[in-house]
Amino acid sequence: MSLVLVMAATAAVSVAGVLHDIVARAAGLAVALLLVVGFVAHERRSERRVFPGAAYRAGSALTWVYLTLGLLAFGVAVESFVPLFGQRLAGLPPLVAGFFGAAVSLGWSLTQIGSSSAVRERTVRRLRTLGPVLLALGFLVQGLLLRENVPIWWVVIWVPVLCVAGSGIGIAYPHLSVAAMAAAAAPAEGRQAAAAIATVTTMSTVFGTAVAGVLVGLGGPSTLGSARWLLFGFAVLCAIGIFTARAADRTSRPERSAAADRSSVTQGS
């Protein structure tokens, strides 16, 4: 039932993206939000959950960690439309435009390799917050760089900017994954928390693509307008991850202290 509710919410957003009437589009988005609320309500009282029970406990860092992971994965949906913008705004052939579309994933992959070696707690906390900052900033700058009928040298600038956006995912994602697994107290919950990381990523990417379609539709017949709606809209949405990452850090500190206290009591016994 949880998965049915999520798929229905995604479908509602997708349908809203192709509707031309503003009222109908708003109704589709409202239905999607209600379905998401229904998903959370069902998960709270169900014995068979997609996410571990700790994610629904008040004061748990796991809720904020998953939200931050979801907002980072949400940004990957921009890749679906970058090739289209490359073809229509810069006249790129489909093959070249497709390579431009992979710039976000390239930045993610390259930076994740280096970021995963960070182990100092202060550094890890900073990386988890810096990730959403770079992602939102990359989309904002990319939106400002967009022009119609631009020369190829101008288009080449898009690649490092999109790579910077993707690097925000790469530097934060490994440490958020570790935080998700560490936030669950019981071993069984820890395994479920680890498995739910892939679920969060997949759900966010799918839902993000549907939302991206809505934003592109708001631009109307203008490709430049659609591109700016998408990039500026995603810059705002992904910037929310800055606040969820900080909330995860604040709530995880008491949990670590409590875990240390339990460890001391066990050793003393």
PDB file of C-alpha atoms in Angstrom:
ATOM      1  CA  MET A   1       0.000   0.000   0.000  1.00  0.00           C
ATOM      2  CA  SER A   2       2.858   2.388   0.749  1.00  0.00           C
ATOM      3  CA  LEU A   3       4.314   1.894  -2.716  1.00  0.00           C
ATOM      4  CA  VAL A   4       0.879   2.271  -4.321  1.00  0.00           C
ATOM      5  CA  LEU A   5       0.443   5.640  -2.603  1.00  0.00           C
ATOM      6  CA  VAL A   6       3.885   6.813  -3.751  1.00  0.00           C
ATOM      7  CA  MET A   7       3.267   5.732  -7.347  1.00  0.00           C
ATOM      8  CA  ALA A   8      -0.132   7.422  -7.315  1.00  0.00           C
ATOM      9  CA  ALA A   9       1.430  10.661  -6.039  1.00  0.00           C
ATOM     10  CA  THR A  10       4.055  10.549  -8.792  1.00  0.00           C
ATOM     11  CA  ALA A  11       1.382   9.890 -11.404  1.00  0.00           C
ATOM     12  CA  ALA A  12      -0.659  12.842 -10.128  1.00  0.00           C
ATOM     13  CA  VAL A  13       2.332  15.181 -10.511  1.00  0.00           C
ATOM     14  CA  SER A  14       3.067  13.779 -13.981  1.00  0.00           C
ATOM     15  CA  VAL A  15      -0.503  14.381 -15.116  1.00  0.00           C
ATOM     16  CA  ALA A  16      -0.410  17.905 -13.677  1.00  0.00           C
ATOM     17  CA  GLY A  17       2.670  18.575 -15.802  1.00  0.00           C
ATOM     18  CA  VAL A  18       0.805  18.057 -19.086  1.00  0.00           C
ATOM     19  CA  LEU A  19      -2.359  19.954 -18.152  1.00  0.00           C
ATOM     20  CA  HIS A  20      -2.716  23.453 -19.587  1.00  0.00           C
ATOM     21  CA  ASP A  21      -5.410  24.778 -17.271  1.00  0.00           C
ATOM     22  CA  ILE A  22      -3.920  26.410 -14.156  1.00  0.00           C
ATOM     23  CA  VAL A  23      -6.754  25.241 -11.895  1.00  0.00           C
ATOM     24  CA  ALA A  24      -6.460  21.647 -13.127  1.00  0.00           C
ATOM     25  CA  ARG A  25      -2.682  21.734 -12.690  1.00  0.00           C
ATOM     26  CA  ALA A  26      -3.039  23.052  -9.131  1.00  0.00           C
ATOM     27  CA  ALA A  27      -5.603  20.342  -8.399  1.00  0.00           C
ATOM     28  CA  GLY A  28      -3.193  17.663  -9.630  1.00  0.00           C
ATOM     29  CA  LEU A  29      -0.446  18.955  -7.374  1.00  0.00           C
ATOM     30  CA  ALA A  30      -2.853  19.131  -4.418  1.00  0.00           C
ATOM     31  CA  VAL A  31      -3.866  15.513  -4.990  1.00  0.00           C
ATOM     32  CA  ALA A  32      -0.192  14.523  -5.097  1.00  0.00           C
ATOM     33  CA  LEU A  33       0.472  16.254  -1.759  1.00  0.00           C
ATOM     34  CA  LEU A  34      -2.531  14.546  -0.180  1.00  0.00           C
ATOM     35  CA  LEU A  35      -1.265  11.181  -1.388  1.00  0.00           C
ATOM     36  CA  VAL A  36       2.166  11.898   0.142  1.00  0.00           C
ATOM     37  CA  VAL A  37       0.475  12.761   3.445  1.00  0.00           C
ATOM     38  CA  GLY A  38      -1.499   9.527   3.150  1.00  0.00           C
ATOM     39  CA  PHE A  39       1.750   7.630   2.576  1.00  0.00           C
ATOM     40  CA  VAL A  40       3.283   9.038   5.777  1.00  0.00           C
ATOM     41  CA  ALA A  41       0.103   8.354   7.773  1.00  0.00           C
ATOM     42  CA  HIS A  42      -0.050   4.769   6.514  1.00  0.00           C
ATOM     43  CA  GLU A  43       3.633   4.187   7.249  1.00  0.00           C
ATOM     44  CA  ARG A  44       3.267   5.404  10.838  1.00  0.00           C
ATOM     45  CA  ARG A  45       0.620   2.832  11.759  1.00  0.00           C
ATOM     46  CA  SER A  46       1.614  -0.036   9.480  1.00  0.00           C
ATOM     47  CA  GLU A  47       3.648  -3.025  10.643  1.00  0.00           C
ATOM     48  CA  ARG A  48       5.202  -3.478   7.182  1.00  0.00           C
ATOM     49  CA  ARG A  49       6.941  -0.229   6.304  1.00  0.00           C
ATOM     50  CA  VAL A  50       9.133   1.015   3.500  1.00  0.00           C
ATOM     51  CA  PHE A  51      11.166   3.025   6.020  1.00  0.00           C
ATOM     52  CA  PRO A  52      12.240   1.977   9.523  1.00  0.00           C
ATOM     53  CA  GLY A  53      10.134   3.009  12.486  1.00  0.00           C
ATOM     54  CA  ALA A  54      12.886   5.354  13.693  1.00  0.00           C
ATOM     55  CA  ALA A  55      12.160   7.621  10.731  1.00  0.00           C
ATOM     56  CA  TYR A  56       8.748   8.414  12.231  1.00  0.00           C
ATOM     57  CA  ARG A  57       9.838   8.937  15.831  1.00  0.00           C
ATOM     58  CA  ALA A  58       9.900  12.511  17.122  1.00  0.00           C
ATOM     59  CA  GLY A  59      13.414  13.879  17.493  1.00  0.00           C
ATOM     60  CA  SER A  60      15.016  11.208  15.297  1.00  0.00           C
ATOM     61  CA  ALA A  61      17.849  12.305  13.023  1.00  0.00           C
ATOM     62  CA  LEU A  62      16.851   9.642  10.493  1.00  0.00           C
ATOM     63  CA  THR A  63      13.901  11.718   9.263  1.00  0.00           C
ATOM     64  CA  TRP A  64      16.155  14.661   8.413  1.00  0.00           C
ATOM     65  CA  VAL A  65      18.841  12.451   6.911  1.00  0.00           C
ATOM     66  CA  TYR A  66      16.330  10.851   4.531  1.00  0.00           C
ATOM     67  CA  LEU A  67      14.896  14.240   3.598  1.00  0.00           C
ATOM     68  CA  THR A  68      18.378  15.543   2.772  1.00  0.00           C
ATOM     69  CA  LEU A  69      19.189  12.450   0.723  1.00  0.00           C
ATOM     70  CA  GLY A  70      15.880  12.825  -1.082  1.00  0.00           C
ATOM     71  CA  LEU A  71      16.463  16.488  -1.933  1.00  0.00           C
ATOM     72  CA  LEU A  72      19.933  15.701  -3.294  1.00  0.00           C
ATOM     73  CA  ALA A  73      18.606  12.855  -5.464  1.00  0.00           C
ATOM     74  CA  PHE A  74      15.725  15.128  -6.483  1.00  0.00           C
ATOM     75  CA  GLY A  75      18.225  17.357  -8.295  1.00  0.00           C
ATOM     76  CA  VAL A  76      19.312  14.556 -10.637  1.00  0.00           C
ATOM     77  CA  ALA A  77      15.986  14.978 -12.482  1.00  0.00           C
ATOM     78  CA  VAL A  78      17.399  18.097 -14.178  1.00  0.00           C
ATOM     79  CA  GLU A  79      19.435  15.750 -16.387  1.00  0.00           C
ATOM     80  CA  SER A  80      16.261  14.653 -18.151  1.00  0.00           C
ATOM     81  CA  PHE A  81      15.846  18.067 -19.781  1.00  0.00           C
ATOM     82  CA  VAL A  82      19.423  19.318 -20.240  1.00  0.00           C
ATOM     83  CA  PRO A  83      19.788  17.580 -23.659  1.00  0.00           C
ATOM     84  CA  LEU A  84      16.557  19.223 -24.830  1.00  0.00           C
ATOM     85  CA  PHE A  85      17.817  22.661 -23.821  1.00  0.00           C
ATOM     86  CA  GLY A  86      21.166  21.987 -25.475  1.00  0.00           C
ATOM     87  CA  GLN A  87      19.480  21.149 -28.776  1.00  0.00           C
ATOM     88  CA  ARG A  88      16.986  24.023 -28.797  1.00  0.00           C
ATOM     89  CA  LEU A  89      19.051  26.804 -27.243  1.00  0.00           C
ATOM     90  CA  ALA A  90      22.470  25.972 -28.684  1.00  0.00           C
ATOM     91  CA  GLY A  91      21.648  23.882 -31.751  1.00  0.00           C
ATOM     92  CA  LEU A  92      23.653  20.892 -30.508  1.00  0.00           C
ATOM     93  CA  PRO A  93      23.228  17.545 -32.268  1.00  0.00           C
ATOM     94  CA  PRO A  94      21.377  14.937 -30.153  1.00  0.00           C
ATOM     95  CA  LEU A  95      24.492  12.879 -29.342  1.00  0.00           C
ATOM     96  CA  VAL A  96      26.487  15.879 -28.071  1.00  0.00           C
ATOM     97  CA  ALA A  97      23.477  17.210 -26.163  1.00  0.00           C
ATOM     98  CA  GLY A  98      23.126  13.812 -24.498  1.00  0.00           C
ATOM     99  CA  PHE A  99      26.670  14.001 -23.183  1.00  0.00           C
ATOM    100  CA  PHE A 100      25.912  17.413 -21.727  1.00  0.00           C
ATOM    101  CA  GLY A 101      23.001  15.827 -19.906  1.00  0.00           C
ATOM    102  CA  ALA A 102      25.378  13.516 -18.035  1.00  0.00           C
ATOM    103  CA  ALA A 103      27.381  16.392 -16.518  1.00  0.00           C
ATOM    104  CA  VAL A 104      25.504  16.280 -13.200  1.00  0.00           C
ATOM    105  CA  SER A 105      26.160  12.558 -12.795  1.00  0.00           C
ATOM    106  CA  LEU A 106      29.805  13.063 -13.762  1.00  0.00           C
ATOM    107  CA  GLY A 107      30.285  15.622 -10.997  1.00  0.00           C
ATOM    108  CA  TRP A 108      28.513  13.309  -8.554  1.00  0.00           C
ATOM    109  CA  SER A 109      30.712  10.319  -9.431  1.00  0.00           C
ATOM    110  CA  LEU A 110      34.049  12.134  -9.369  1.00  0.00           C
ATOM    111  CA  THR A 111      33.567  13.935  -6.063  1.00  0.00           C
ATOM    112  CA  GLN A 112      32.042  10.957  -4.277  1.00  0.00           C
ATOM    113  CA  ILE A 113      35.327   9.073  -4.650  1.00  0.00           C
ATOM    114  CA  GLY A 114      37.286  11.767  -2.829  1.00  0.00           C
ATOM    115  CA  SER A 115      34.606  12.716  -0.321  1.00  0.00           C
ATOM    116  CA  SER A 116      34.131   9.185   0.989  1.00  0.00           C
ATOM    117  CA  SER A 117      37.650   9.239   2.498  1.00  0.00           C
ATOM    118  CA  ALA A 118      36.745  12.046   4.948  1.00  0.00           C
ATOM    119  CA  VAL A 119      36.430  10.700   8.512  1.00  0.00           C
ATOM    120  CA  ARG A 120      36.758  13.669  10.893  1.00  0.00           C
ATOM    121  CA  GLU A 121      33.372  14.440  12.418  1.00  0.00           C
ATOM    122  CA  ARG A 122      33.598  18.197  11.868  1.00  0.00           C
ATOM    123  CA  THR A 123      34.591  17.708   8.219  1.00  0.00           C
ATOM    124  CA  VAL A 124      31.782  15.225   7.652  1.00  0.00           C
ATOM    125  CA  ARG A 125      29.207  17.630   9.106  1.00  0.00           C
ATOM    126  CA  ARG A 126      30.442  20.411   6.843  1.00  0.00           C
ATOM    127  CA  LEU A 127      30.338  18.200   3.769  1.00  0.00           C
ATOM    128  CA  ARG A 128      26.767  17.148   4.511  1.00  0.00           C
ATOM    129  CA  THR A 129      25.710  20.802   4.593  1.00  0.00           C
ATOM    130  CA  LEU A 130      27.936  21.929   1.724  1.00  0.00           C
ATOM    131  CA  GLY A 131      26.364  19.369  -0.619  1.00  0.00           C
ATOM    132  CA  PRO A 132      22.943  21.058  -0.933  1.00  0.00           C
ATOM    133  CA  VAL A 133      24.685  24.461  -1.137  1.00  0.00           C
ATOM    134  CA  LEU A 134      26.687  23.434  -4.224  1.00  0.00           C
ATOM    135  CA  LEU A 135      23.708  21.702  -5.821  1.00  0.00           C
ATOM    136  CA  ALA A 136      21.430  24.743  -5.470  1.00  0.00           C
ATOM    137  CA  LEU A 137      24.197  27.177  -6.439  1.00  0.00           C
ATOM    138  CA  GLY A 138      25.062  25.185  -9.569  1.00  0.00           C
ATOM    139  CA  PHE A 139      21.450  25.239 -10.766  1.00  0.00           C
ATOM    140  CA  LEU A 140      21.143  28.953 -10.004  1.00  0.00           C
ATOM    141  CA  VAL A 141      24.292  29.848 -11.984  1.00  0.00           C
ATOM    142  CA  GLN A 142      23.276  27.549 -14.844  1.00  0.00           C
ATOM    143  CA  GLY A 143      19.899  29.292 -15.054  1.00  0.00           C
ATOM    144  CA  LEU A 144      21.634  32.680 -15.232  1.00  0.00           C
ATOM    145  CA  LEU A 145      23.954  31.472 -18.021  1.00  0.00           C
ATOM    146  CA  LEU A 146      21.171  30.307 -20.327  1.00  0.00           C
ATOM    147  CA  ARG A 147      20.697  32.268 -23.559  1.00  0.00           C
ATOM    148  CA  GLU A 148      19.150  31.603 -26.939  1.00  0.00           C
ATOM    149  CA  ASN A 149      21.335  30.914 -29.992  1.00  0.00           C
ATOM    150  CA  VAL A 150      24.555  30.836 -27.973  1.00  0.00           C
ATOM    151  CA  PRO A 151      27.915  29.904 -29.550  1.00  0.00           C
ATOM    152  CA  ILE A 152      29.557  26.588 -28.752  1.00  0.00           C
ATOM    153  CA  TRP A 153      32.216  28.157 -26.512  1.00  0.00           C
ATOM    154  CA  TRP A 154      29.440  29.511 -24.293  1.00  0.00           C
ATOM    155  CA  VAL A 155      27.806  26.077 -24.123  1.00  0.00           C
ATOM    156  CA  VAL A 156      31.099  24.540 -22.988  1.00  0.00           C
ATOM    157  CA  ILE A 157      30.833  26.667 -19.823  1.00  0.00           C
ATOM    158  CA  TRP A 158      27.657  24.761 -18.933  1.00  0.00           C
ATOM    159  CA  VAL A 159      29.607  21.544 -18.311  1.00  0.00           C
ATOM    160  CA  PRO A 160      31.718  22.646 -15.291  1.00  0.00           C
ATOM    161  CA  VAL A 161      28.723  24.481 -13.808  1.00  0.00           C
ATOM    162  CA  LEU A 162      26.560  21.354 -13.994  1.00  0.00           C
ATOM    163  CA  CYS A 163      29.480  19.312 -12.657  1.00  0.00           C
ATOM    164  CA  VAL A 164      29.638  21.646  -9.649  1.00  0.00           C
ATOM    165  CA  ALA A 165      25.943  21.022  -9.084  1.00  0.00           C
ATOM    166  CA  GLY A 166      26.521  17.267  -9.255  1.00  0.00           C
ATOM    167  CA  SER A 167      29.508  17.524  -6.932  1.00  0.00           C
ATOM    168  CA  GLY A 168      27.114  18.688  -4.226  1.00  0.00           C
ATOM    169  CA  ILE A 169      25.485  15.261  -4.347  1.00  0.00           C
ATOM    170  CA  GLY A 170      28.823  13.459  -4.424  1.00  0.00           C
ATOM    171  CA  ILE A 171      30.391  15.116  -1.382  1.00  0.00           C
ATOM    172  CA  ALA A 172      27.353  14.710   0.873  1.00  0.00           C
ATOM    173  CA  TYR A 173      25.747  11.451  -0.233  1.00  0.00           C
ATOM    174  CA  PRO A 174      28.271   8.956   1.258  1.00  0.00           C
ATOM    175  CA  HIS A 175      28.186  10.606   4.686  1.00  0.00           C
ATOM    176  CA  LEU A 176      24.400  10.890   4.716  1.00  0.00           C
ATOM    177  CA  SER A 177      24.218   7.178   3.905  1.00  0.00           C
ATOM    178  CA  VAL A 178      26.453   6.376   6.869  1.00  0.00           C
ATOM    179  CA  ALA A 179      24.362   8.681   9.082  1.00  0.00           C
ATOM    180  CA  ALA A 180      21.183   6.868   8.015  1.00  0.00           C
ATOM    181  CA  MET A 181      22.608   3.481   8.985  1.00  0.00           C
ATOM    182  CA  ALA A 182      23.973   4.830  12.292  1.00  0.00           C
ATOM    183  CA  ALA A 183      20.696   6.513  13.288  1.00  0.00           C
ATOM    184  CA  ALA A 184      18.848   3.221  13.790  1.00  0.00           C
ATOM    185  CA  ALA A 185      19.429   1.695  17.224  1.00  0.00           C
ATOM    186  CA  ALA A 186      18.354  -1.929  16.673  1.00  0.00           C
ATOM    187  CA  PRO A 187      20.292  -4.139  14.192  1.00  0.00           C
ATOM    188  CA  ALA A 188      17.104  -5.015  12.306  1.00  0.00           C
ATOM    189  CA  GLU A 189      16.251  -1.326  11.948  1.00  0.00           C
ATOM    190  CA  GLY A 190      19.816  -0.648  10.818  1.00  0.00           C
ATOM    191  CA  ARG A 191      19.446  -3.122   7.953  1.00  0.00           C
ATOM    192  CA  GLN A 192      16.115  -1.600   6.969  1.00  0.00           C
ATOM    193  CA  ALA A 193      17.573   1.909   7.206  1.00  0.00           C
ATOM    194  CA  ALA A 194      20.401   0.907   4.863  1.00  0.00           C
ATOM    195  CA  ALA A 195      18.017  -0.692   2.380  1.00  0.00           C
ATOM    196  CA  ALA A 196      15.767   2.386   2.444  1.00  0.00           C
ATOM    197  CA  ILE A 197      18.599   4.603   1.132  1.00  0.00           C
ATOM    198  CA  ALA A 198      18.162   3.168  -2.372  1.00  0.00           C
ATOM    199  CA  THR A 199      14.393   3.515  -2.000  1.00  0.00           C
ATOM    200  CA  VAL A 200      14.721   7.202  -1.099  1.00  0.00           C
ATOM    201  CA  THR A 201      17.020   7.791  -4.075  1.00  0.00           C
ATOM    202  CA  THR A 202      14.727   6.060  -6.558  1.00  0.00           C
ATOM    203  CA  MET A 203      11.533   7.661  -5.255  1.00  0.00           C
ATOM    204  CA  SER A 204      13.090  11.135  -5.218  1.00  0.00           C
ATOM    205  CA  THR A 205      14.460  10.825  -8.742  1.00  0.00           C
ATOM    206  CA  VAL A 206      11.107   9.671 -10.116  1.00  0.00           C
ATOM    207  CA  PHE A 207       9.147  12.308  -8.215  1.00  0.00           C
ATOM    208  CA  GLY A 208      11.723  14.948  -9.174  1.00  0.00           C
ATOM    209  CA  THR A 209      11.330  14.119 -12.868  1.00  0.00           C
ATOM    210  CA  ALA A 210       7.577  14.580 -12.553  1.00  0.00           C
ATOM    211  CA  VAL A 211       8.021  17.935 -10.797  1.00  0.00           C
ATOM    212  CA  ALA A 212      10.565  18.944 -13.445  1.00  0.00           C
ATOM    213  CA  GLY A 213       7.927  18.312 -16.096  1.00  0.00           C
ATOM    214  CA  VAL A 214       5.547  20.647 -14.283  1.00  0.00           C
ATOM    215  CA  LEU A 215       8.165  23.414 -14.095  1.00  0.00           C
ATOM    216  CA  VAL A 216       9.091  23.017 -17.756  1.00  0.00           C
ATOM    217  CA  GLY A 217       5.401  23.278 -18.619  1.00  0.00           C
ATOM    218  CA  LEU A 218       5.138  26.560 -16.713  1.00  0.00           C
ATOM    219  CA  GLY A 219       7.621  28.082 -19.165  1.00  0.00           C
ATOM    220  CA  GLY A 220       5.060  27.736 -21.943  1.00  0.00           C
ATOM    221  CA  PRO A 221       6.217  27.582 -25.565  1.00  0.00           C
ATOM    222  CA  SER A 222       9.498  29.372 -24.783  1.00  0.00           C
ATOM    223  CA  THR A 223      12.363  26.919 -24.313  1.00  0.00           C
ATOM    224  CA  LEU A 224      14.406  29.556 -22.496  1.00  0.00           C
ATOM    225  CA  GLY A 225      11.503  30.265 -20.161  1.00  0.00           C
ATOM    226  CA  SER A 226      11.028  26.548 -19.490  1.00  0.00           C
ATOM    227  CA  ALA A 227      14.736  26.094 -18.770  1.00  0.00           C
ATOM    228  CA  ARG A 228      14.780  28.974 -16.309  1.00  0.00           C
ATOM    229  CA  TRP A 229      11.631  27.785 -14.546  1.00  0.00           C
ATOM    230  CA  LEU A 230      13.242  24.372 -14.141  1.00  0.00           C
ATOM    231  CA  LEU A 231      16.672  25.489 -12.955  1.00  0.00           C
ATOM    232  CA  PHE A 232      15.555  28.306 -10.673  1.00  0.00           C
ATOM    233  CA  GLY A 233      12.760  26.153  -9.269  1.00  0.00           C
ATOM    234  CA  PHE A 234      15.138  23.296  -8.521  1.00  0.00           C
ATOM    235  CA  ALA A 235      17.666  25.713  -7.012  1.00  0.00           C
ATOM    236  CA  VAL A 236      15.025  26.780  -4.489  1.00  0.00           C
ATOM    237  CA  LEU A 237      13.813  23.232  -3.771  1.00  0.00           C
ATOM    238  CA  CYS A 238      17.312  21.765  -3.401  1.00  0.00           C
ATOM    239  CA  ALA A 239      18.346  24.653  -1.134  1.00  0.00           C
ATOM    240  CA  ILE A 240      15.875  23.287   1.430  1.00  0.00           C
ATOM    241  CA  GLY A 241      18.427  20.502   1.884  1.00  0.00           C
ATOM    242  CA  ILE A 242      20.715  23.001   3.655  1.00  0.00           C
ATOM    243  CA  PHE A 243      18.210  23.294   6.487  1.00  0.00           C
ATOM    244  CA  THR A 244      17.403  19.568   6.641  1.00  0.00           C
ATOM    245  CA  ALA A 245      21.135  18.754   6.775  1.00  0.00           C
ATOM    246  CA  ARG A 246      21.582  21.137   9.699  1.00  0.00           C
ATOM    247  CA  ALA A 247      18.551  19.668  11.432  1.00  0.00           C
ATOM    248  CA  ALA A 248      20.014  16.182  10.973  1.00  0.00           C
ATOM    249  CA  ASP A 249      23.263  17.350  12.546  1.00  0.00           C
ATOM    250  CA  ARG A 250      21.508  18.940  15.539  1.00  0.00           C
ATOM    251  CA  THR A 251      19.353  15.888  16.251  1.00  0.00           C
ATOM    252  CA  SER A 252      22.159  13.382  15.729  1.00  0.00           C
ATOM    253  CA  ARG A 253      24.342  14.900  18.457  1.00  0.00           C
ATOM    254  CA  PRO A 254      21.961  13.977  21.315  1.00  0.00           C
ATOM    255  CA  GLU A 255      21.602  10.502  19.803  1.00  0.00           C
ATOM    256  CA  ARG A 256      25.379  10.051  19.750  1.00  0.00           C
ATOM    257  CA  SER A 257      25.599  11.230  23.369  1.00  0.00           C
ATOM    258  CA  ALA A 258      22.861   8.812  24.418  1.00  0.00           C
ATOM    259  CA  ALA A 259      24.614   5.972  22.584  1.00  0.00           C
ATOM    260  CA  ALA A 260      27.877   6.826  24.366  1.00  0.00           C
ATOM    261  CA  ASP A 261      26.082   6.827  27.724  1.00  0.00           C
ATOM    262  CA  ARG A 262      24.567   3.392  27.002  1.00  0.00           C
ATOM    263  CA  SER A 263      28.000   2.105  26.023  1.00  0.00           C
ATOM    264  CA  SER A 264      29.519   3.415  29.296  1.00  0.00           C
ATOM    265  CA  VAL A 265      26.785   1.775  31.364  1.00  0.00           C
ATOM    266  CA  THR A 266      27.304  -1.535  29.564  1.00  0.00           C
ATOM    267  CA  GLN A 267      31.054  -1.437  30.082  1.00  0.00           C
ATOM    268  CA  GLY A 268      30.590  -0.550  33.726  1.00  0.00           C
ATOM    269  CA  SER A 269      28.217  -3.479  34.221  1.00  0.00           C
TER     270      SER A 269
END
